[in-house]
JSON list of C-alpha atoms in Angstrom, two decimals:
[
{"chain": "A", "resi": 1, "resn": "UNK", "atom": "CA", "xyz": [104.40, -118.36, 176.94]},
{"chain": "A", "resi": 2, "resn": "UNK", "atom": "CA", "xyz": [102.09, -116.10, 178.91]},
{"chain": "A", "resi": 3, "resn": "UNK", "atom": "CA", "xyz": [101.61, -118.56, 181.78]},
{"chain": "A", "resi": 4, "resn": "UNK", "atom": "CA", "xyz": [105.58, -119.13, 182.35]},
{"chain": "A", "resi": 5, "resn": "UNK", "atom": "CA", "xyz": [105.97, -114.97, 182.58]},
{"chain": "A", "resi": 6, "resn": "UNK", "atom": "CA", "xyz": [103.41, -115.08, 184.96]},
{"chain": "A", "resi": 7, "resn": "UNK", "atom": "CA", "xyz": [104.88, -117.29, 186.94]},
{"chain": "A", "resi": 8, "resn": "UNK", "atom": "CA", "xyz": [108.01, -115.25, 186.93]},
{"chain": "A", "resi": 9, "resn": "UNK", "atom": "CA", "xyz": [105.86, -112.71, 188.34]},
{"chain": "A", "resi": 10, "resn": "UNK", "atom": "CA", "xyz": [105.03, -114.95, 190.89]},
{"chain": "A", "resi": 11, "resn": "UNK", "atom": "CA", "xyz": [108.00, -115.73, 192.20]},
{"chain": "A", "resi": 12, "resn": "UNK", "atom": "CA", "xyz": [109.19, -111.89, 192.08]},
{"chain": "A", "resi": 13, "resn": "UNK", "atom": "CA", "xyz": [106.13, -110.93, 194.35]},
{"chain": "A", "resi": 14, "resn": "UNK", "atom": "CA", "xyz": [106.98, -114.12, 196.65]},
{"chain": "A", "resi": 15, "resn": "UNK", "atom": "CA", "xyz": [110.57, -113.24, 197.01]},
{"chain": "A", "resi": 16, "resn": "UNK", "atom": "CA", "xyz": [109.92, -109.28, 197.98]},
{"chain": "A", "resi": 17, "resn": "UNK", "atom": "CA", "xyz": [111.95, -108.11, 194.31]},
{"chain": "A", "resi": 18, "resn": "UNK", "atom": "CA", "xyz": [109.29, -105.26, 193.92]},
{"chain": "A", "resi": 19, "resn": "UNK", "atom": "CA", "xyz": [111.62, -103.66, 191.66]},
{"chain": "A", "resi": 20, "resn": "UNK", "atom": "CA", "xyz": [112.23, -106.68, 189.53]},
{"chain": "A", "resi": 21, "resn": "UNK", "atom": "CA", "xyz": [108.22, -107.35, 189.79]},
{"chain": "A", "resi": 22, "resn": "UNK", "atom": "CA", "xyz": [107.54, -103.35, 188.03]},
{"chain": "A", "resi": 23, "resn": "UNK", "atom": "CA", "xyz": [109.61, -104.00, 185.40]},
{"chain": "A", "resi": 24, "resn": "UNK", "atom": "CA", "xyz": [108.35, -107.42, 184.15]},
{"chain": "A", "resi": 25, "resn": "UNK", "atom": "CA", "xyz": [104.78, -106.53, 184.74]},
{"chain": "A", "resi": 26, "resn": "UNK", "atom": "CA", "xyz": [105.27, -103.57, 182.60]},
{"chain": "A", "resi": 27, "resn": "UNK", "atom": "CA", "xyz": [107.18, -105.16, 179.70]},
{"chain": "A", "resi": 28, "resn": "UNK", "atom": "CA", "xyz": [104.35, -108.03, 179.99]},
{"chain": "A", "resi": 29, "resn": "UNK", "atom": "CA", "xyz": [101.55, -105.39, 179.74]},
{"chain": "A", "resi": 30, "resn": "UNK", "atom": "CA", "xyz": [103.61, -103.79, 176.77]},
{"chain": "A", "resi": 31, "resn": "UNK", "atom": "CA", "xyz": [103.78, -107.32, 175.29]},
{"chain": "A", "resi": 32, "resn": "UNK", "atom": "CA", "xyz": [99.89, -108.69, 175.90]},
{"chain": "A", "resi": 33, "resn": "UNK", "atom": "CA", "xyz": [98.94, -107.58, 172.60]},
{"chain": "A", "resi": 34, "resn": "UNK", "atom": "CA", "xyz": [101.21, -109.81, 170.55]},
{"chain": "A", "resi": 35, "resn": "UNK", "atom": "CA", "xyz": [99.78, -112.69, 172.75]},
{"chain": "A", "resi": 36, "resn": "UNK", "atom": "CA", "xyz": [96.58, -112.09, 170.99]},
{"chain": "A", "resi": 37, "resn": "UNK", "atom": "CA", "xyz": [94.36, -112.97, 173.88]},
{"chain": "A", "resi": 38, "resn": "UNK", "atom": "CA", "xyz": [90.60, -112.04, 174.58]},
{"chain": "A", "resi": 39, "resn": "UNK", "atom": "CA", "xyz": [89.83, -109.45, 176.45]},
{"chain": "A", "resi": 40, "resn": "UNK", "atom": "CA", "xyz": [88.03, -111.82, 178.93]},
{"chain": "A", "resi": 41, "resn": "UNK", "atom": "CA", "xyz": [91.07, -114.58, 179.36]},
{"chain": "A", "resi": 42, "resn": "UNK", "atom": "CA", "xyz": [92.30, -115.04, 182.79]},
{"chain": "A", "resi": 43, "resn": "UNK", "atom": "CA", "xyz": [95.60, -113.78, 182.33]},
{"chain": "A", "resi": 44, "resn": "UNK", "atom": "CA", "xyz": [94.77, -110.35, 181.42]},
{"chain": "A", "resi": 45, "resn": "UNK", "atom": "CA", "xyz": [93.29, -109.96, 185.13]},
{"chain": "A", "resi": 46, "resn": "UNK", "atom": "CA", "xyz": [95.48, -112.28, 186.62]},
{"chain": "A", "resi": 47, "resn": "UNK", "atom": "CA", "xyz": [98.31, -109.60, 185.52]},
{"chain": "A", "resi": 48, "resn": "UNK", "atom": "CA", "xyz": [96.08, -106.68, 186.23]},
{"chain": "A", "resi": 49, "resn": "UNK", "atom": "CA", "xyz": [96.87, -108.04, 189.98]},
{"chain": "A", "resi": 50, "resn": "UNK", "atom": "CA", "xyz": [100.34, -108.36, 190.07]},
{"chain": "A", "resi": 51, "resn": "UNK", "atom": "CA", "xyz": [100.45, -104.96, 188.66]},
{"chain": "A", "resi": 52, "resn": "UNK", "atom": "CA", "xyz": [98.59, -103.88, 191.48]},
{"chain": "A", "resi": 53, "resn": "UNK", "atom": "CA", "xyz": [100.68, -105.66, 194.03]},
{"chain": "A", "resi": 54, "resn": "UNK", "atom": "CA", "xyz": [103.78, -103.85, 191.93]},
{"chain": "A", "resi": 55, "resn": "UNK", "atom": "CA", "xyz": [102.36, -100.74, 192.61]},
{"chain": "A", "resi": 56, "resn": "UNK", "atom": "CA", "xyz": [101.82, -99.93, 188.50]},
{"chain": "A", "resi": 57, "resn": "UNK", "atom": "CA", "xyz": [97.80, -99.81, 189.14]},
{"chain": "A", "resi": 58, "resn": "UNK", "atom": "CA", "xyz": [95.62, -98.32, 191.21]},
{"chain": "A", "resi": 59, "resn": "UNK", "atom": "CA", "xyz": [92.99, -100.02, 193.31]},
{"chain": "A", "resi": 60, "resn": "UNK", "atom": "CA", "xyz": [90.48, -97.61, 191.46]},
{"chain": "A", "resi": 61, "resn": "UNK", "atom": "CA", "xyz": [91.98, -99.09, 187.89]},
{"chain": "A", "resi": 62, "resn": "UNK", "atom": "CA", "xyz": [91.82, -102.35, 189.16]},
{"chain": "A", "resi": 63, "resn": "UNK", "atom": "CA", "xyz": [88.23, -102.17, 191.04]},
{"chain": "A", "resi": 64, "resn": "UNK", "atom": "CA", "xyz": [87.55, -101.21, 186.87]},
{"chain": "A", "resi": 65, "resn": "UNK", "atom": "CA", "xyz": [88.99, -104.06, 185.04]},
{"chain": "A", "resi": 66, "resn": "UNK", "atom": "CA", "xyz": [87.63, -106.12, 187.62]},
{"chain": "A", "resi": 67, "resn": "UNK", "atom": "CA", "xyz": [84.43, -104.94, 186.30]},
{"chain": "A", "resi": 68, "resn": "UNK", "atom": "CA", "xyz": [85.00, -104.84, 183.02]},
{"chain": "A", "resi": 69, "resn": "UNK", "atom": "CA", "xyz": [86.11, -108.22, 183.09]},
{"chain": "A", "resi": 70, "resn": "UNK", "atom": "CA", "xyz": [83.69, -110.00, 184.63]},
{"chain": "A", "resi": 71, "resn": "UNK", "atom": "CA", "xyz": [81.38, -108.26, 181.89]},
{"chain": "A", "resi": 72, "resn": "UNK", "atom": "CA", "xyz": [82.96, -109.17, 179.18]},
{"chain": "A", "resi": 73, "resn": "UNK", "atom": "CA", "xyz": [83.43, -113.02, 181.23]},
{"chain": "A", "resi": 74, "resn": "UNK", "atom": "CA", "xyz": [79.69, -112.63, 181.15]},
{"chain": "A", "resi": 75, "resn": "UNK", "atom": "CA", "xyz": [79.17, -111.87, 177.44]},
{"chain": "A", "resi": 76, "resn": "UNK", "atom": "CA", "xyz": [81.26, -115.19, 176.78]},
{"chain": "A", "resi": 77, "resn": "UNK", "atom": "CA", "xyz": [79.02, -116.84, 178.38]},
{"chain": "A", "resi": 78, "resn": "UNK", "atom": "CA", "xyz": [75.82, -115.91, 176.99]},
{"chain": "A", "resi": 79, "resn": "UNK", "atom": "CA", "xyz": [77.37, -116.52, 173.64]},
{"chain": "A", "resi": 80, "resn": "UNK", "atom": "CA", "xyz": [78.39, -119.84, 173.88]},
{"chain": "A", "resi": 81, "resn": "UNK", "atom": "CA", "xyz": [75.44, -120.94, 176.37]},
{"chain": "A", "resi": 82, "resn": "UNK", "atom": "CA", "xyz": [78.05, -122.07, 179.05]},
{"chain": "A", "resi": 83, "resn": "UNK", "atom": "CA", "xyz": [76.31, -123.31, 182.18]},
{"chain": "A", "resi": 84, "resn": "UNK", "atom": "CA", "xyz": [80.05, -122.90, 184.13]},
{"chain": "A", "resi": 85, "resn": "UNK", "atom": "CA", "xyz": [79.30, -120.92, 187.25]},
{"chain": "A", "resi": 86, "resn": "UNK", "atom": "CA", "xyz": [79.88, -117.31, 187.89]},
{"chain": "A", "resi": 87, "resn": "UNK", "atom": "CA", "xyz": [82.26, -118.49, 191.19]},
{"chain": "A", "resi": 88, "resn": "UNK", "atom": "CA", "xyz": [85.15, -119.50, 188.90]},
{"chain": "A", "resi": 89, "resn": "UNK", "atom": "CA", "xyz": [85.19, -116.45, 187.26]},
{"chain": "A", "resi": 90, "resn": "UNK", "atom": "CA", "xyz": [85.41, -114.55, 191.02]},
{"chain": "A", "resi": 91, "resn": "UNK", "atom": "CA", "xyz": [87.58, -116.58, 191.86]},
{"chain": "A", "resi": 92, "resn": "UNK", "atom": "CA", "xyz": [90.18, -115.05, 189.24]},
{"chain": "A", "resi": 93, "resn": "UNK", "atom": "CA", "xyz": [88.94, -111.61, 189.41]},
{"chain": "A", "resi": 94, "resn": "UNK", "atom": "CA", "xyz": [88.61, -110.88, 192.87]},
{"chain": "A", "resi": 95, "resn": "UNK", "atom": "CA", "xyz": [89.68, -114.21, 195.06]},
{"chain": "A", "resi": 96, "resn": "UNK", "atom": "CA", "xyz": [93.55, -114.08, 193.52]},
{"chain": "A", "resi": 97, "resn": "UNK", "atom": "CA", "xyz": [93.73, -110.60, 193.50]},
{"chain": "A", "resi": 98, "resn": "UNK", "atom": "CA", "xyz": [92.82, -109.05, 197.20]},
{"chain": "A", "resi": 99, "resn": "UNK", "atom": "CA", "xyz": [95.56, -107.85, 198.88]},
{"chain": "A", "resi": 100, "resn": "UNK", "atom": "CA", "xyz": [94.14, -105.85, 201.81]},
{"chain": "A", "resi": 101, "resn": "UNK", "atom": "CA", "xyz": [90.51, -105.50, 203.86]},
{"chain": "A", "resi": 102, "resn": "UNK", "atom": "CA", "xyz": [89.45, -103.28, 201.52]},
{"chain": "A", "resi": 103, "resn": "UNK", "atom": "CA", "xyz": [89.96, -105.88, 198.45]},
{"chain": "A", "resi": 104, "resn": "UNK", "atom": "CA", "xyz": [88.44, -108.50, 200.63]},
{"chain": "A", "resi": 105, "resn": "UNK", "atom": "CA", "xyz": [85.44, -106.14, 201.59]},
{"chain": "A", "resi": 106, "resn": "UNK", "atom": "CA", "xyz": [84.91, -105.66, 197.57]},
{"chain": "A", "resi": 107, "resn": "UNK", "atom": "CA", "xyz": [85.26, -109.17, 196.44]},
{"chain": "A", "resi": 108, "resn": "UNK", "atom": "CA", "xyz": [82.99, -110.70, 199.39]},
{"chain": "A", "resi": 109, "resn": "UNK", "atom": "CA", "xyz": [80.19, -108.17, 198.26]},
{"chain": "A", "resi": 110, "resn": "UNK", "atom": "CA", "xyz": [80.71, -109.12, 194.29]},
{"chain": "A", "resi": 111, "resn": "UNK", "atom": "CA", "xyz": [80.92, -112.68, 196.20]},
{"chain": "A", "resi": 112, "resn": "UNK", "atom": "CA", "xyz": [77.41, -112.35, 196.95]},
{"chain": "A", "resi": 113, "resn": "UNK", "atom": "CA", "xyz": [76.13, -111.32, 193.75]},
{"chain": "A", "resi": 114, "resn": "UNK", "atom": "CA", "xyz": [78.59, -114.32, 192.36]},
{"chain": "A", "resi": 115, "resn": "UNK", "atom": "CA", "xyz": [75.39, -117.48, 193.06]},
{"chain": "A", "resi": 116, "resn": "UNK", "atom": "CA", "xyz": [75.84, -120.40, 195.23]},
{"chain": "A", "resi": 117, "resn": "UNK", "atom": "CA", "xyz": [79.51, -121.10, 195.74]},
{"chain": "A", "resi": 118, "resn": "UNK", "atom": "CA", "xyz": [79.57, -124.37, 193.45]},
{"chain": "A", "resi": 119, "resn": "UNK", "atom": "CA", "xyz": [80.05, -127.46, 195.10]},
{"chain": "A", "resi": 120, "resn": "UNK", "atom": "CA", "xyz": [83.01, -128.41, 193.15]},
{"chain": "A", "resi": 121, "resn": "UNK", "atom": "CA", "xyz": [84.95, -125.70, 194.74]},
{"chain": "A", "resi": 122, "resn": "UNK", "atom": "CA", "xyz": [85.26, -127.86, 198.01]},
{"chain": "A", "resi": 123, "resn": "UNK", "atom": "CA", "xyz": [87.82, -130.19, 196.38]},
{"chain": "A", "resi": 124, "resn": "UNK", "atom": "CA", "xyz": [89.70, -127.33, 194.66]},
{"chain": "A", "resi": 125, "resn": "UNK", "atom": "CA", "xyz": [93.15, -126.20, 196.95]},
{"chain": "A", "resi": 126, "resn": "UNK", "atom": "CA", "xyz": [92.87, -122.35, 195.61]},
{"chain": "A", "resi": 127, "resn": "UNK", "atom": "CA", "xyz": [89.26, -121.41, 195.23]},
{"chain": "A", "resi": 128, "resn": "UNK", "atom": "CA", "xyz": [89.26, -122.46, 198.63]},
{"chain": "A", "resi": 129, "resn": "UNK", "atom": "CA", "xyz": [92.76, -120.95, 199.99]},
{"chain": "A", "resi": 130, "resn": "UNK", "atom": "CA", "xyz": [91.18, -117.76, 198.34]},
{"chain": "A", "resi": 131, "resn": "UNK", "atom": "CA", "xyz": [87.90, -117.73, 200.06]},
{"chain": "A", "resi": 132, "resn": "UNK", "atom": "CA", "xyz": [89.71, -118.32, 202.95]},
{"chain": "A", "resi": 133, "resn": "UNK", "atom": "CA", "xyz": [92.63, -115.96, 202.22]},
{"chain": "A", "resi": 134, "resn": "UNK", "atom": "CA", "xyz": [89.66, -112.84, 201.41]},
{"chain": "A", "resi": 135, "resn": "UNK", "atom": "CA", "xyz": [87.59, -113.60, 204.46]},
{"chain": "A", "resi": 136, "resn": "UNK", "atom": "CA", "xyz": [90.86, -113.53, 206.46]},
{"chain": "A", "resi": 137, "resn": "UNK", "atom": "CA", "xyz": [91.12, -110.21, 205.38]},
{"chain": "A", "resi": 138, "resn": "UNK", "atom": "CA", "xyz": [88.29, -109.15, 206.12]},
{"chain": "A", "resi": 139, "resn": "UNK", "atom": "CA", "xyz": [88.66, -110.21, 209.72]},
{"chain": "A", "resi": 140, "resn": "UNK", "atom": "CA", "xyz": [86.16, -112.63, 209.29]},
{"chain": "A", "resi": 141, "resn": "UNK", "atom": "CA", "xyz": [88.32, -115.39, 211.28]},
{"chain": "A", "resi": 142, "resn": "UNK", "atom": "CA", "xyz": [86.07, -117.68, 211.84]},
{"chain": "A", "resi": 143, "resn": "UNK", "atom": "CA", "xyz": [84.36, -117.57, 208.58]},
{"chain": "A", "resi": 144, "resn": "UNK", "atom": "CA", "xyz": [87.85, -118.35, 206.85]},
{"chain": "A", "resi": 145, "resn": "UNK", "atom": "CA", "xyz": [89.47, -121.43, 208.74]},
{"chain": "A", "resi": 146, "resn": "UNK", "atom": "CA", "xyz": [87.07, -124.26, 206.69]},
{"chain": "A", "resi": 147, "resn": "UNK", "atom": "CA", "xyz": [87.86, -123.31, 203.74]},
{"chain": "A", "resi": 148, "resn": "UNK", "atom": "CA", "xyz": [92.04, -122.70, 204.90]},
{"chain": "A", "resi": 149, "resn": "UNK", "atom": "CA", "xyz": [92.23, -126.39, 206.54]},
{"chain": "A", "resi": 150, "resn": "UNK", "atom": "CA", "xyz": [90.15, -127.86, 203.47]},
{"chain": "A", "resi": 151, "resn": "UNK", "atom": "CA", "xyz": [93.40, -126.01, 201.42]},
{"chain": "A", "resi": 152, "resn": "UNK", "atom": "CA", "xyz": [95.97, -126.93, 203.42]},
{"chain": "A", "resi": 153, "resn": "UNK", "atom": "CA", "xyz": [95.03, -130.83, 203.74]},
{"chain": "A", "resi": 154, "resn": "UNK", "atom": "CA", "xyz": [95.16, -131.86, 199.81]},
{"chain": "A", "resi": 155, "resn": "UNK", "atom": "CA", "xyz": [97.68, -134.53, 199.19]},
{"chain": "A", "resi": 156, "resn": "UNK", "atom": "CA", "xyz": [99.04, -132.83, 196.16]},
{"chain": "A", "resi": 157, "resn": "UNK", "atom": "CA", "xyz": [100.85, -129.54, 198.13]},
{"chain": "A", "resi": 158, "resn": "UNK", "atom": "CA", "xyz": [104.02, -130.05, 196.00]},
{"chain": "A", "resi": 159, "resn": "UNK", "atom": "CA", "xyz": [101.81, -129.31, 192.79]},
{"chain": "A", "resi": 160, "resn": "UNK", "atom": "CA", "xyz": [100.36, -126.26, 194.49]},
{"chain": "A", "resi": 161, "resn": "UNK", "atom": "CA", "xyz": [103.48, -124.60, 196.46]},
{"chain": "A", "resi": 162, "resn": "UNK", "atom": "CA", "xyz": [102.84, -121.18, 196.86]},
{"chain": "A", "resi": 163, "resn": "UNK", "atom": "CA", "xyz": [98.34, -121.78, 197.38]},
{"chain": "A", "resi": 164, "resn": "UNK", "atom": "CA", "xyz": [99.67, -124.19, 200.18]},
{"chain": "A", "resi": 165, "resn": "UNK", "atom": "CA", "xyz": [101.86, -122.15, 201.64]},
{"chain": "A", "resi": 166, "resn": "UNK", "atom": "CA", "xyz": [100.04, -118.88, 201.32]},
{"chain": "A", "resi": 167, "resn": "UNK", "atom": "CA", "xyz": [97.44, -120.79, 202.94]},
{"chain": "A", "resi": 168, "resn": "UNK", "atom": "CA", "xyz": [99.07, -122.31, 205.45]},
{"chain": "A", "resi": 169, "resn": "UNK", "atom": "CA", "xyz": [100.33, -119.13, 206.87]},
{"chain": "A", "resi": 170, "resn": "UNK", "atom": "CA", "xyz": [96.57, -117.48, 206.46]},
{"chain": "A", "resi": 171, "resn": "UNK", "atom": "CA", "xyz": [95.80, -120.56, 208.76]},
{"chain": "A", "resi": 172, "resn": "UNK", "atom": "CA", "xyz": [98.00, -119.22, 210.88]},
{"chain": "A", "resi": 173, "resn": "UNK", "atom": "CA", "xyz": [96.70, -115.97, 211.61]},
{"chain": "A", "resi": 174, "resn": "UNK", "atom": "CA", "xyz": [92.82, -117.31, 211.60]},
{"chain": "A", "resi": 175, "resn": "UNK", "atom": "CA", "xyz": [93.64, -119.30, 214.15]},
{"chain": "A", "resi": 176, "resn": "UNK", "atom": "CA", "xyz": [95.88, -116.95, 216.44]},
{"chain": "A", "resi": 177, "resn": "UNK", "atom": "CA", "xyz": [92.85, -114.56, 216.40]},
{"chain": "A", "resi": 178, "resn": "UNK", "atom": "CA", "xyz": [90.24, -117.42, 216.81]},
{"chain": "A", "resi": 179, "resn": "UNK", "atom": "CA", "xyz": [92.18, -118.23, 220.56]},
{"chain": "A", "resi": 180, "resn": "UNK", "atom": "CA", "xyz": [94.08, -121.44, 219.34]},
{"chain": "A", "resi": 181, "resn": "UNK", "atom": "CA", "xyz": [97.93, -120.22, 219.62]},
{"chain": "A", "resi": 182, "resn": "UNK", "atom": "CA", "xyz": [99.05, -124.05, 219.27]},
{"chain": "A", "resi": 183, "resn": "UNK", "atom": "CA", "xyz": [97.79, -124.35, 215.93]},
{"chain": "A", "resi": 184, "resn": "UNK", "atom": "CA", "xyz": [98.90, -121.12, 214.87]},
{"chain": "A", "resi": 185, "resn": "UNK", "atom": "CA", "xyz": [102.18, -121.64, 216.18]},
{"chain": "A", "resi": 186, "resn": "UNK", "atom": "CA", "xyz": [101.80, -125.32, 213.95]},
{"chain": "A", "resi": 187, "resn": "UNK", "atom": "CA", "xyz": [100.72, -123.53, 211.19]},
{"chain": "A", "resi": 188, "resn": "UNK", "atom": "CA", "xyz": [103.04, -120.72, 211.23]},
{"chain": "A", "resi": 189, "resn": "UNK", "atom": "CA", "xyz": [106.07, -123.37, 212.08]},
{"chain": "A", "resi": 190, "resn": "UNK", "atom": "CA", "xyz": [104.79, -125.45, 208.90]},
{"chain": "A", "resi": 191, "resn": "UNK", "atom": "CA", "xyz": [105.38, -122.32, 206.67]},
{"chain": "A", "resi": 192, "resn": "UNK", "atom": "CA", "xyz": [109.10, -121.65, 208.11]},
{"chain": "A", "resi": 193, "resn": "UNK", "atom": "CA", "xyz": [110.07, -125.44, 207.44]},
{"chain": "A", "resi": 194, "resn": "UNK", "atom": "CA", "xyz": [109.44, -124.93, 203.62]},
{"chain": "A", "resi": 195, "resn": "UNK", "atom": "CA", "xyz": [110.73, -121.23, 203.11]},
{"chain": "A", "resi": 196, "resn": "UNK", "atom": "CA", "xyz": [112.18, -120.04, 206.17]},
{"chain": "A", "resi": 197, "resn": "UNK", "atom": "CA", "xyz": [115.61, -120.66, 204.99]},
{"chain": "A", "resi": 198, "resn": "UNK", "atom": "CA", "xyz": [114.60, -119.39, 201.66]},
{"chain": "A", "resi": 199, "resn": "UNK", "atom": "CA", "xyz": [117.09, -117.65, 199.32]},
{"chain": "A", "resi": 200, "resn": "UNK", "atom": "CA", "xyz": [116.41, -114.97, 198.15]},
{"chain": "A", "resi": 201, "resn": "UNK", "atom": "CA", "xyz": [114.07, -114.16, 200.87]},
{"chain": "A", "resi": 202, "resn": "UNK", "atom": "CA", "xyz": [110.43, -115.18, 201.45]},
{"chain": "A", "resi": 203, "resn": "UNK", "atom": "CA", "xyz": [108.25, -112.48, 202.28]},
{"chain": "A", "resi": 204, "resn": "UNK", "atom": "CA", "xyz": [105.36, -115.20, 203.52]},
{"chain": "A", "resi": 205, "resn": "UNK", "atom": "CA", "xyz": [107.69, -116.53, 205.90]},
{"chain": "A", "resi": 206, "resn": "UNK", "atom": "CA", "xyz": [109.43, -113.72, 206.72]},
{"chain": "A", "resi": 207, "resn": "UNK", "atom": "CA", "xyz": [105.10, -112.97, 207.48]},
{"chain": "A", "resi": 208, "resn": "UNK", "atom": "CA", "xyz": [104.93, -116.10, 209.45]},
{"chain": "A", "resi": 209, "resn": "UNK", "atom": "CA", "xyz": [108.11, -115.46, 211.64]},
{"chain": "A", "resi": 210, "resn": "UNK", "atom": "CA", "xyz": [106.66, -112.57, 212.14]},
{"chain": "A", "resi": 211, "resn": "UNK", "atom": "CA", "xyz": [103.13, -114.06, 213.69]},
{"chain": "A", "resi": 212, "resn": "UNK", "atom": "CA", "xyz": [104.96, -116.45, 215.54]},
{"chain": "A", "resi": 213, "resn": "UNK", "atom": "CA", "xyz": [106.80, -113.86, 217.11]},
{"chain": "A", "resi": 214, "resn": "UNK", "atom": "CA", "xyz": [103.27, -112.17, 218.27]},
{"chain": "A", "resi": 215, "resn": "UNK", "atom": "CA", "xyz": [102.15, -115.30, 219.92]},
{"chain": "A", "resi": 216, "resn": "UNK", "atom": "CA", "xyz": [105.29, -114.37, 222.25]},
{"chain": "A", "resi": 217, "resn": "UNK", "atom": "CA", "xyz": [106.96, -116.95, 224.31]}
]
């Protein structure tokens, strides 16, 4: 099933295999036709981004089926009169899929253009560990810790391992530049007690021993 490879894929990225991550998201992309699915369903964009983080796609490719995505998203919509907001569809596109500033600059302007962030959203772990993970990005400290400490609190962590954690550790680094070293060093610590002695390797916590190294002494 597509969501099972995709999960694979997952756990390549997590895990630093880059080489092991080119070749599945290529056979999966040579594959996606005989899982007959619509050009708007989430997994065609949801692979478009490990593809990116593979190195198969450029951020110019991607920045397009981004685009063409949401359009055809869009189109869906009309058609079938859905009244589901234009957030959960960013959230796929561009929330799960920045990797640097300049993702997170693109996604908080399409953000923007997205309509009121729904209120449903507050009780769900990865719309808001990806607000908070794009806005961390962008720098935009601050602006991401509510929406990383809404993440990281949910009582169901086990069911969401790698949001939590990704979180956890973007929590981390909001709050070392936001002048609270203590709960970075928490936050940090919190990631190395679930994958620090990870094998194969982590590349979050290898991230967050990394951060807690910076906050020195």
């Amino acid at each position: 099933p597509v969501d099972t490879e995709l999960e694979r894929l997952e756990v390549l990225t997590e895990t630093g295999d880059r080489a092991g991550a080119r070749l599945l998201a290529a056979s999966l992309r040579a594959r996606i036709g005989a899982w007959a699915l619509t050009s708007d369903s989430a997994a065609t964009i949801t692979l478009s981004g490990y593809e990116r983080r593979a190195g198969l796609v450029s951020r110019e490719e991607l920045r397009a089926r981004r685009g063409a995505w949401m359009r055809a998203r869009e189109e869906t919509r009309m058609r079938e009169g859905s009244r589901r907001e234009v957030f959960w569809d960013w959230d796929v596109a561009y929330g799960a899929t920045a990797i640097d500033p300049d993702d997170a600059g693109e996604a908080l302007a399409a953000l923007e253009h997205a309509g009121p962030i729904p209120n449903g959203a507050s009780t769900d772990p990865a719309a808001n560990a990806h607000l908070g993970h794009v806005r961390m990005l962008a720098g935009r400290y601050a602006d991401a810790l509510p929406p990383l400490r809404l993440a990281t609190r949910v009582c169901n962590a086990l069911q969401w391992p790698r949001v939590h954690t990704g979180a956890l550790y973007d929590l981390g680094v909001a709050l070392q530049h936001t002048g609270d070293p203590v709960g970075a060093r928490s936050a940090y610590g919190a990631v190395l007690e679930r994958w620090g002695a990870a094998r194969p390797r982590s590349v979050t916590a290898e991230a967050a021993r990394a951060g807690l190294r910076g906050l020195g002494p």
